[in-house]
mmCIF file of C-alpha atoms in Angstrom:
data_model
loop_
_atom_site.group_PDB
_atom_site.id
_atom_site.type_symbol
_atom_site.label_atom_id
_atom_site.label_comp_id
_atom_site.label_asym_id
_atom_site.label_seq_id
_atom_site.Cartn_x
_atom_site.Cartn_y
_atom_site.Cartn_z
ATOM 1 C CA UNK A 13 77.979 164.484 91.242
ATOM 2 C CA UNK A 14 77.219 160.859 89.560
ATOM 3 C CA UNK A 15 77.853 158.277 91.744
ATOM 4 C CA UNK A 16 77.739 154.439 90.062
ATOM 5 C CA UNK A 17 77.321 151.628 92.079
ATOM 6 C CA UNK A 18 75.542 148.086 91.777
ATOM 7 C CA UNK A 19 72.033 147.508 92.259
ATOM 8 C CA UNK A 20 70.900 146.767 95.418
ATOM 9 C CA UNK A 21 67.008 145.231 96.048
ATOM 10 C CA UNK A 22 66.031 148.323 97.591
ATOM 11 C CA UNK A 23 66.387 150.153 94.197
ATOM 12 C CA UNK A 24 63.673 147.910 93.127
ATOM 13 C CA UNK A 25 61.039 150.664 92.730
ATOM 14 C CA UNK A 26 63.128 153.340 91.111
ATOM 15 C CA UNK A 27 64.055 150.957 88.665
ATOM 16 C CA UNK A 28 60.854 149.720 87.780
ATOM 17 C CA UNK A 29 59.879 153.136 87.808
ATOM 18 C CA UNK A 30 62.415 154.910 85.432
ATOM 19 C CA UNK A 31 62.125 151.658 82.985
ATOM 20 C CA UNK A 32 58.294 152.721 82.831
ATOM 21 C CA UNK A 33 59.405 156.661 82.142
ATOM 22 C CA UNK A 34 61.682 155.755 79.292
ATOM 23 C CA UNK A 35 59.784 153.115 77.919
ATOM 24 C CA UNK A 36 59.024 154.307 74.209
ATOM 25 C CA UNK A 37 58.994 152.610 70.254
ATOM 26 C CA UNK A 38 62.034 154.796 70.248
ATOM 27 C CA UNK A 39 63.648 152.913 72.888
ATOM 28 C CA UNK A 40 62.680 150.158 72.389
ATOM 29 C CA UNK A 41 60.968 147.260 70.203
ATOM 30 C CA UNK A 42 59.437 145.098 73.463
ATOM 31 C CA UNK A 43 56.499 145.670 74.947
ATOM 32 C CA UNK A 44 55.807 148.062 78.031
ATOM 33 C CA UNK A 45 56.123 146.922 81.420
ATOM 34 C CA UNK A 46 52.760 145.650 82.821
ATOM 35 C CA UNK A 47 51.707 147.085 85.499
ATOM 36 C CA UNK A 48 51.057 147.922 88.815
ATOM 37 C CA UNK A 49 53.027 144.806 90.092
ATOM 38 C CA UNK A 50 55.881 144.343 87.896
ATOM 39 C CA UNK A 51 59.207 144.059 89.019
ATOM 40 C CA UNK A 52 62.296 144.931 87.485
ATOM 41 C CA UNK A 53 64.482 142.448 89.258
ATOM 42 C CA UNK A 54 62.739 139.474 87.992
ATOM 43 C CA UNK A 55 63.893 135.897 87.699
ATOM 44 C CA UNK A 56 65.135 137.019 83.900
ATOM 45 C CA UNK A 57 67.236 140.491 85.646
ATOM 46 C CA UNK A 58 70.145 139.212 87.790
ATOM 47 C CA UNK A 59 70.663 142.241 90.498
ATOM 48 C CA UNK A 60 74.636 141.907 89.915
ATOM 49 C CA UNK A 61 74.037 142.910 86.605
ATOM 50 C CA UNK A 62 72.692 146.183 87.084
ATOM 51 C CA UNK A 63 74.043 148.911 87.349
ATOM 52 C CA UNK A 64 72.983 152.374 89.196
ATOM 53 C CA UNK A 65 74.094 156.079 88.744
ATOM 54 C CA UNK A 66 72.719 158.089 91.736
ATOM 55 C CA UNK A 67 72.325 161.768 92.010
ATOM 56 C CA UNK A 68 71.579 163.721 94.716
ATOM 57 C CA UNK A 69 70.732 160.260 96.567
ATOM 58 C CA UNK A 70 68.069 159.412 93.987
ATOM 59 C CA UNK A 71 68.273 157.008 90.926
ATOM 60 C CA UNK A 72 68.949 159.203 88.023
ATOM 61 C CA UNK A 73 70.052 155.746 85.518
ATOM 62 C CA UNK A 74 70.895 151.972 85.272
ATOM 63 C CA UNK A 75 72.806 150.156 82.762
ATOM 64 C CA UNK A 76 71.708 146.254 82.478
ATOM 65 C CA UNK A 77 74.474 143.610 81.550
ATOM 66 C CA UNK A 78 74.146 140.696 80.124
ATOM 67 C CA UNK A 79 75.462 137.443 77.994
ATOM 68 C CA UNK A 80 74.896 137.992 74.338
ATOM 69 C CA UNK A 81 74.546 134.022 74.263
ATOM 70 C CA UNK A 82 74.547 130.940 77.014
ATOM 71 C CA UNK A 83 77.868 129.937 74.564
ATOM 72 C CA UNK A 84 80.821 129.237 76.228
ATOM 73 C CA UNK A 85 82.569 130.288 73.227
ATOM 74 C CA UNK A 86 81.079 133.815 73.770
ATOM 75 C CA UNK A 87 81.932 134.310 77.145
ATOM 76 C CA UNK A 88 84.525 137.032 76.202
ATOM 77 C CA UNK A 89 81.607 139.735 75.678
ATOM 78 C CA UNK A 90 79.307 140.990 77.822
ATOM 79 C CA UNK A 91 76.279 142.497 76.496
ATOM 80 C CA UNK A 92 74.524 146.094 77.412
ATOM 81 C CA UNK A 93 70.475 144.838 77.618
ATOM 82 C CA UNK A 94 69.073 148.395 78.773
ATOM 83 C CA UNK A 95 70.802 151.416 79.525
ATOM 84 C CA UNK A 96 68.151 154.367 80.755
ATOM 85 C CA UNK A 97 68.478 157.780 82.070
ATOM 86 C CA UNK A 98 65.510 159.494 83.915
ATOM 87 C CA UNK A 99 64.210 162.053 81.265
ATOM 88 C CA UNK A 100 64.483 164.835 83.648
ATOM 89 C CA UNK A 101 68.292 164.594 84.043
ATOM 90 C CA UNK A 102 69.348 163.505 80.345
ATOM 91 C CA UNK A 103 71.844 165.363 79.256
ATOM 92 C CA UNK A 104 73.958 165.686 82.361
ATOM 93 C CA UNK A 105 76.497 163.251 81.949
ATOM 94 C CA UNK A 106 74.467 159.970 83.296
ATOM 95 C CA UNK A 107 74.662 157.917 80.495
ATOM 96 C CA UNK A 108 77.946 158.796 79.351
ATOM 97 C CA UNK A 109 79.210 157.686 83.122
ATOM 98 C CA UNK A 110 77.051 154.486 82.913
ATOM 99 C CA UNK A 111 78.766 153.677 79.905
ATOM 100 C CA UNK A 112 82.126 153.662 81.427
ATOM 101 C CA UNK A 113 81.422 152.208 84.219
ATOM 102 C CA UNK A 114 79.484 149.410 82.322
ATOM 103 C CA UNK A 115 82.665 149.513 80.013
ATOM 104 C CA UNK A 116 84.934 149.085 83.675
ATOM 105 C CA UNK A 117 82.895 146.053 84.819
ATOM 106 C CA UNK A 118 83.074 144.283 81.743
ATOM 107 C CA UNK A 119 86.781 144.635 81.813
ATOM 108 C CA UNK A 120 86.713 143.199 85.606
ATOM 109 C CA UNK A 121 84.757 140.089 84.013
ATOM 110 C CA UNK A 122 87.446 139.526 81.230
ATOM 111 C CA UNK A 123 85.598 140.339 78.238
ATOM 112 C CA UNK A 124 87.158 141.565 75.541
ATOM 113 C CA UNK A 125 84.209 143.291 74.055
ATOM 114 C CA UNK A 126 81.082 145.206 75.090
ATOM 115 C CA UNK A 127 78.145 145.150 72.841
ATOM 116 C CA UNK A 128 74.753 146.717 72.250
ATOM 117 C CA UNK A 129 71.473 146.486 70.257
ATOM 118 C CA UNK A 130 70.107 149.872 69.380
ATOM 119 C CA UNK A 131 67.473 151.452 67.245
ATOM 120 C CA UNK A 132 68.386 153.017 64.302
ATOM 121 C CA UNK A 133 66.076 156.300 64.506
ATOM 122 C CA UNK A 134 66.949 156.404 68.439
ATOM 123 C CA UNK A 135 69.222 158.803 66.984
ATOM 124 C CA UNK A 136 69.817 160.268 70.663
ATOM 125 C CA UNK A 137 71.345 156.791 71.957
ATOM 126 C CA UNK A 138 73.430 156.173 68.285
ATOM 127 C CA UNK A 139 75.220 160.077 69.100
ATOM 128 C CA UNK A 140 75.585 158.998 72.555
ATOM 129 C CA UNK A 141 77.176 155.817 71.927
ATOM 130 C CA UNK A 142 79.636 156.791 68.907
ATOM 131 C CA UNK A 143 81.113 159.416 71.358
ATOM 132 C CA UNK A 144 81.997 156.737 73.800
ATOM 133 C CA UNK A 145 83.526 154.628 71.052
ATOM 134 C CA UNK A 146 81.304 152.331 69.828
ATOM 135 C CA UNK A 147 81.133 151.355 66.004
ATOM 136 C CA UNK A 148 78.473 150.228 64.215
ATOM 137 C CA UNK A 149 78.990 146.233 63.101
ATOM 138 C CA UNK A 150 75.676 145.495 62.109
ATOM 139 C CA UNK A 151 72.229 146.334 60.551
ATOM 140 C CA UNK A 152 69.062 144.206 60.167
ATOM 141 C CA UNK A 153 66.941 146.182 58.141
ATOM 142 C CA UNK A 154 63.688 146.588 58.914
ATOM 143 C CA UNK A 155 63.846 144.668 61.501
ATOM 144 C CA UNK A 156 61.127 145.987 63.764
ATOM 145 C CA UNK A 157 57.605 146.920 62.402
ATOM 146 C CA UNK A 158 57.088 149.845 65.320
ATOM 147 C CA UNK A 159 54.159 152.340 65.291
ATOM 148 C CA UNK A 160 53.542 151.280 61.487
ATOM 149 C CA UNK A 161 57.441 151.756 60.181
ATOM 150 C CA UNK A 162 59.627 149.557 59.658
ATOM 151 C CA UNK A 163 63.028 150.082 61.789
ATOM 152 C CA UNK A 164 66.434 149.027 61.665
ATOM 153 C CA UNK A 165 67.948 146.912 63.964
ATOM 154 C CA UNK A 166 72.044 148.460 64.707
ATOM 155 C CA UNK A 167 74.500 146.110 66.724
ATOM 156 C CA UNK A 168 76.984 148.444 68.274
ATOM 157 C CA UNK A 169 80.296 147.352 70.343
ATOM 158 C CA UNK A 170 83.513 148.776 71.756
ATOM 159 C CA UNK A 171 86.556 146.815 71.539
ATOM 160 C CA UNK A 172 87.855 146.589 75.563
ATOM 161 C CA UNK A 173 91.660 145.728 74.163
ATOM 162 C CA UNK A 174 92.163 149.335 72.372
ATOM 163 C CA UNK A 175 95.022 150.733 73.830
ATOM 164 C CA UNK A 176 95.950 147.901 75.875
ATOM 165 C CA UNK A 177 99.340 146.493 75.416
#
């Protein structure tokens, strides 16, 4: 069973841990987490935005949410910053549950829409995101030079309002 919950600071290491076992070019355009003393929750990473699914008492996932912009204007989205699922337990459901549940809380904050950043060949995520309703808005091309290619840049959202009357 996937449980999702907030973060608490005594996921701390798990987090920081599963960010470093996802971390890829595929995953990502920053740069890996430093190490050994890096922390997940740091001044940029407020804990009430993450996040946690738990199985079998361990953290299997987090979803990260954010402010697109410090806008007023804006303050009807909320923004997905990181969404990762331990590699040994993809495929089971995790993300798809994050994204609900990330999808849920953005709802309890009033936005309107929930938004994402994603990698075009992350081809994984795209699949993974389409099924939960997402649509593609968006496409900087080439906007990443990553391992010597040159990779597209998708903004993704999902309108919160469907079906609402």
């Amino acid at each position: 069973m996937i449980e999702v919950r907030p973060a608490r600071a005594g996921d701390e290491r798990s987090l920081a841990t599963l960010d470093r076992a996802t971390w890829t070019t595929l995953t990502s355009p920053a740069p890996p987490a430093p190490e050994p003393d890096w922390s997940f929750l740091e001044e940029k990473v407020e804990i009430r935005n993450v996040l946690v699914a738990v199985v079998d008492g361990e953290v299997a996932g987090y979803v990260r949410l954010g402010r697109p912009t410090p806008l007023a204007v804006s303050d009807h989205v909320v923004m997905i910053q990181g969404l990762a699922v331990d590699p040994a337990r993809q495929r089971q459901g995790i993300g798809k549950a994050l994204l609900d549940a990330a999808a849920a809380e953005a709802r309890a904050r009033g936005a309107r829409r929930l938004t994402l950043r994603v990698l075009a060949r992350n081809e994984a995520a795209r699949r993974l995101y389409d099924r939960s309703g997402y649509v593609v808005e968006g496409v900087l091309r080439g906007e990443f030079c990553l391992d010597g290619d040159y990779v597209d840049d998708m903004l993704m959202a999902l309108d919160l309002t469907a079906g609402l009357s």
